[in-house]
Amino acid sequence: METAPEIQKEASSSLLSLTPLDAELYARFFQVLSDPTRVRLLHLLLEAPERRCTVSELVAAVNAPQSRVSTHLGCLRWCGLVQTRREGKQVYYQIADSRVRDILALGGVMIRDYAAGIASCGVIR
């Protein structure tokens, strides 16, 4: 298993050789997290008692139409962040990769550190 300094070194060297296609993939990855509903759904799944929820439970929790929640879950599923598991008639959504928690946690730390700038950025819409 790699240590944090090894991961940072690997990340630094890979960023130096970032191709335009790689940059596009980075941007698309972070676009997945650019919608407040998708971020809320990920947090709800991480905080759920059994780390899973039905669409109905998620609809009630975010107070949004079922079609909108299903669309966002479809995006998260397509991108590999959530997965489904069927039990009888119920379909449960759960986080597919434990690193999602790490990404959101690191994002939360950075948000707290740079909240004023993020909130007032005129470029991000």
Short mmCIF file of C-alpha atoms in Angstrom, two decimals, residues 6-57:
data_model
loop_
_atom_site.label_atom_id
_atom_site.label_comp_id
_atom_site.label_asym_id
_atom_site.label_seq_id
_atom_site.Cartn_x
_atom_site.Cartn_y
_atom_site.Cartn_z
CA GLU A 6 4.25 8.37 -2.37
CA ILE A 7 0.72 9.19 -3.52
CA GLN A 8 1.50 12.93 -3.54
CA LYS A 9 4.70 12.32 -5.53
CA GLU A 10 2.80 10.15 -8.03
CA ALA A 11 0.04 12.76 -8.32
CA SER A 12 2.57 15.58 -8.79
CA SER A 13 4.45 13.76 -11.54
CA SER A 14 1.22 12.80 -13.32
CA LEU A 15 0.00 16.41 -13.25
CA LEU A 16 3.16 17.55 -15.01
CA SER A 17 2.33 15.34 -17.98
CA LEU A 18 -1.41 16.06 -18.01
CA THR A 19 -2.73 15.85 -21.54
CA PRO A 20 -5.71 17.86 -22.79
CA LEU A 21 -7.78 14.65 -22.74
CA ASP A 22 -6.74 13.99 -19.14
CA ALA A 23 -7.72 17.56 -18.23
CA GLU A 24 -11.12 17.01 -19.85
CA LEU A 25 -11.62 13.82 -17.81
CA TYR A 26 -10.68 15.64 -14.60
CA ALA A 27 -13.20 18.37 -15.41
CA ARG A 28 -15.94 15.85 -16.20
CA PHE A 29 -15.20 13.95 -12.99
CA PHE A 30 -15.64 17.09 -10.92
CA GLN A 31 -18.76 18.04 -12.89
CA VAL A 32 -20.35 14.95 -11.37
CA LEU A 33 -19.90 16.69 -8.02
CA SER A 34 -21.02 20.08 -9.32
CA ASP A 35 -24.72 19.57 -8.66
CA PRO A 36 -26.03 20.16 -5.12
CA THR A 37 -28.59 17.35 -5.40
CA ARG A 38 -25.93 14.80 -6.38
CA VAL A 39 -23.70 15.91 -3.51
CA ARG A 40 -26.62 15.62 -1.09
CA LEU A 41 -27.44 12.14 -2.39
CA LEU A 42 -23.85 11.00 -1.86
CA HIS A 43 -23.83 12.41 1.68
CA LEU A 44 -27.17 10.76 2.44
CA LEU A 45 -25.88 7.39 1.24
CA LEU A 46 -22.73 7.76 3.32
CA GLU A 47 -24.75 8.68 6.42
CA ALA A 48 -27.58 6.15 5.99
CA PRO A 49 -27.85 3.61 8.85
CA GLU A 50 -27.13 0.65 6.58
CA ARG A 51 -25.15 2.74 4.05
CA ARG A 52 -27.93 2.21 1.52
CA CYS A 53 -31.29 3.77 0.61
CA THR A 54 -34.17 3.23 -1.78
CA VAL A 55 -35.12 5.89 -4.31
CA SER A 56 -38.23 6.62 -2.23
CA GLU A 57 -36.12 7.27 0.86
#
